[in-house]
């Protein structure tokens, strides 16, 4: 039960708004030992597959397992890198082309930690988080996306 | 041996439901039985999680376990 | 003269606001071939040096040379990485502890390019941009900052 | 040989002005002459840019050139 309480909420319904990203950055101005922020944003591409354009990605997840996996990734990143702050947000549901579905935000005293941790977290999510994206086409059909990833850790 | 079976993504489309109850001694038996019932699964790559942990070898199942079939991830 | 026109404005007076970062992100929603954004933000730390806390950094630059150097870094990054977009903003003048003085923003189809280019640009700026930061202390004294950097090509 | 001399950061504090006109045949002569005039420069590390390009060896100067003394950078 105590374990459960430590799990930070990662999933948000629908796209992550640029305004939310700006607000998240602003909240860190009081943490004056931070020297560097690194941010990764995953944006939905309107890829053309077999002549049809992707309109949106509809994300679904194995929520209980994903929340535990995000927690594990978070703990591992704090262990590996000297970080002041870390935030991970992932969309569920429909995210239109041009909208943002992943927001990883790391902060540290010196820039190397924030930048390396951010890349590490993104790779771990792509490789290990039980999340699926259904690419919806303009002709109504869909395909299930499949990630490419480098092996991490 | 009532096992809770969860499926996701493309696998749900093949099986027709995302949650069901099945009976099986171990994960290999469950997989074989599902492929028999849903031949479409045969050509799909998927991982199996037992109680939220991905297994890499045949694993015994007991009453109340949750088994999830996980097609390749595409988050992020 | 034509050369000069291509030089994008990098310097901004005073801190870079989180709202501006959010607005910059929002502008990219129409570029639907983008799959990944990488952002680096440099924030002023309230370091304690010899018992006195840094209140702010006052940035100055050799403007004409810096603008040319930023242009060169930009061209090199476009050459080395497959990028859709790149934006660099650097503060001049006073930036308080907790405020942002550097904003590097790269976008690409696949995540590796945006992330690697962002790190590359940050290193080049720290190493090669003729910009100076005067750390102002709470007791009125100041020291001139000095960057640590890895050698980049 | 009127050379425009620009200084920045800590060097401006030592020299007392950020822009001035000086006379020198080449960059080594200019440097020697400035260190003579402003002994505080001796202990400072700085690079020299001629017409916005950092030089790594002695460089001849001509009328109208701009020479900048650049203390270690600390942008970003």
PDB file of C-alpha atoms in Angstrom, chain B:
ATOM      1  CA  UNK B   1      -7.524 -23.201 -12.112  1.00  0.00           C
ATOM      2  CA  UNK B   2      -9.262 -19.944 -13.059  1.00  0.00           C
ATOM      3  CA  UNK B   3      -6.783 -17.660 -14.775  1.00  0.00           C
ATOM      4  CA  UNK B   4      -7.654 -14.093 -15.684  1.00  0.00           C
ATOM      5  CA  UNK B   5      -6.564 -13.458 -19.269  1.00  0.00           C
ATOM      6  CA  UNK B   6      -5.891  -9.918 -20.455  1.00  0.00           C
ATOM      7  CA  UNK B   7      -5.146  -9.056 -24.048  1.00  0.00           C
ATOM      8  CA  UNK B   8      -4.097  -5.849 -25.772  1.00  0.00           C
ATOM      9  CA  UNK B   9      -3.768  -4.216 -29.154  1.00  0.00           C
ATOM     10  CA  UNK B  10      -3.971  -6.503 -32.137  1.00  0.00           C
ATOM     11  CA  UNK B  11      -4.444  -9.571 -29.945  1.00  0.00           C
ATOM     12  CA  UNK B  12      -7.710  -8.202 -28.575  1.00  0.00           C
ATOM     13  CA  UNK B  13      -8.909  -7.722 -32.138  1.00  0.00           C
ATOM     14  CA  UNK B  14      -8.223 -11.399 -32.879  1.00  0.00           C
ATOM     15  CA  UNK B  15      -9.669 -12.803 -29.668  1.00  0.00           C
ATOM     16  CA  UNK B  16     -12.628 -10.445 -29.665  1.00  0.00           C
ATOM     17  CA  UNK B  17     -12.457  -9.466 -25.999  1.00  0.00           C
ATOM     18  CA  UNK B  18      -9.846  -7.878 -23.769  1.00  0.00           C
ATOM     19  CA  UNK B  19     -10.625  -9.786 -20.589  1.00  0.00           C
ATOM     20  CA  UNK B  20     -11.727 -13.386 -20.051  1.00  0.00           C
ATOM     21  CA  UNK B  21     -11.303 -16.362 -17.735  1.00  0.00           C
ATOM     22  CA  UNK B  22      -9.370 -19.415 -18.906  1.00  0.00           C
ATOM     23  CA  UNK B  23      -8.012 -22.658 -17.481  1.00  0.00           C
ATOM     24  CA  UNK B  24      -4.403 -23.798 -17.924  1.00  0.00           C
ATOM     25  CA  UNK B  25      -1.638 -25.511 -15.928  1.00  0.00           C
ATOM     26  CA  UNK B  26       1.154 -23.364 -17.239  1.00  0.00           C
ATOM     27  CA  UNK B  27       1.928 -20.616 -19.725  1.00  0.00           C
ATOM     28  CA  UNK B  28       2.997 -22.970 -22.534  1.00  0.00           C
ATOM     29  CA  UNK B  29      -0.259 -24.919 -22.276  1.00  0.00           C
ATOM     30  CA  UNK B  30      -2.244 -21.681 -22.267  1.00  0.00           C
ATOM     31  CA  UNK B  31      -0.430 -20.400 -25.345  1.00  0.00           C
ATOM     32  CA  UNK B  32      -0.954 -23.669 -27.242  1.00  0.00           C
ATOM     33  CA  UNK B  33      -4.634 -23.737 -26.328  1.00  0.00           C
ATOM     34  CA  UNK B  34      -5.156 -20.115 -27.433  1.00  0.00           C
ATOM     35  CA  UNK B  35      -3.389 -20.652 -30.755  1.00  0.00           C
ATOM     36  CA  UNK B  36      -5.590 -23.689 -31.369  1.00  0.00           C
ATOM     37  CA  UNK B  37      -8.711 -21.650 -30.641  1.00  0.00           C
ATOM     38  CA  UNK B  38      -7.530 -18.492 -32.484  1.00  0.00           C
ATOM     39  CA  UNK B  39      -5.252 -19.520 -35.372  1.00  0.00           C
ATOM     40  CA  UNK B  40      -4.650 -15.819 -36.142  1.00  0.00           C
ATOM     41  CA  UNK B  41      -2.383 -15.663 -33.079  1.00  0.00           C
ATOM     42  CA  UNK B  42       0.082 -18.028 -34.673  1.00  0.00           C
ATOM     43  CA  UNK B  43       1.658 -15.421 -36.917  1.00  0.00           C
ATOM     44  CA  UNK B  44       1.808 -12.777 -34.209  1.00  0.00           C
ATOM     45  CA  UNK B  45       4.768 -12.035 -32.032  1.00  0.00           C
ATOM     46  CA  UNK B  46       3.757 -11.454 -28.427  1.00  0.00           C
ATOM     47  CA  UNK B  47       5.200 -11.591 -24.935  1.00  0.00           C
ATOM     48  CA  UNK B  48       3.426 -13.085 -21.929  1.00  0.00           C
ATOM     49  CA  UNK B  49       3.231 -11.423 -18.526  1.00  0.00           C
ATOM     50  CA  UNK B  50       2.189 -13.340 -15.427  1.00  0.00           C
ATOM     51  CA  UNK B  51       0.986 -11.043 -12.659  1.00  0.00           C
ATOM     52  CA  UNK B  52       2.526  -8.086 -14.490  1.00  0.00           C
ATOM     53  CA  UNK B  53       5.999  -9.624 -14.943  1.00  0.00           C
ATOM     54  CA  UNK B  54       7.136 -10.635 -18.414  1.00  0.00           C
ATOM     55  CA  UNK B  55       8.199 -14.290 -18.382  1.00  0.00           C
ATOM     56  CA  UNK B  56      10.893 -15.781 -20.578  1.00  0.00           C
ATOM     57  CA  UNK B  57      10.210 -19.484 -20.008  1.00  0.00           C
ATOM     58  CA  UNK B  58       7.317 -21.761 -19.256  1.00  0.00           C
ATOM     59  CA  UNK B  59       5.737 -20.742 -15.963  1.00  0.00           C
ATOM     60  CA  UNK B  60       3.291 -22.647 -13.761  1.00  0.00           C
ATOM     61  CA  UNK B  61      -0.062 -20.963 -13.204  1.00  0.00           C
ATOM     62  CA  UNK B  62      -2.256 -21.044 -10.135  1.00  0.00           C
ATOM     63  CA  UNK B  63      -5.792 -20.031  -9.352  1.00  0.00           C
ATOM     64  CA  UNK B  64      -6.222 -16.257  -9.433  1.00  0.00           C
ATOM     65  CA  UNK B  65      -3.173 -15.520 -11.565  1.00  0.00           C
ATOM     66  CA  UNK B  66      -3.444 -12.846 -14.205  1.00  0.00           C
ATOM     67  CA  UNK B  67      -1.912 -13.623 -17.575  1.00  0.00           C
ATOM     68  CA  UNK B  68      -1.485 -10.867 -20.160  1.00  0.00           C
ATOM     69  CA  UNK B  69      -0.669 -11.268 -23.835  1.00  0.00           C
ATOM     70  CA  UNK B  70       1.455  -8.342 -24.959  1.00  0.00           C
ATOM     71  CA  UNK B  71       1.994  -7.569 -28.642  1.00  0.00           C
ATOM     72  CA  UNK B  72       5.100  -5.488 -29.526  1.00  0.00           C
ATOM     73  CA  UNK B  73       5.026  -2.194 -27.628  1.00  0.00           C
ATOM     74  CA  UNK B  74       4.528   1.085 -29.436  1.00  0.00           C
ATOM     75  CA  UNK B  75       4.334   3.730 -26.743  1.00  0.00           C
ATOM     76  CA  UNK B  76       6.171   7.027 -26.764  1.00  0.00           C
TER      77      UNK B  76
END
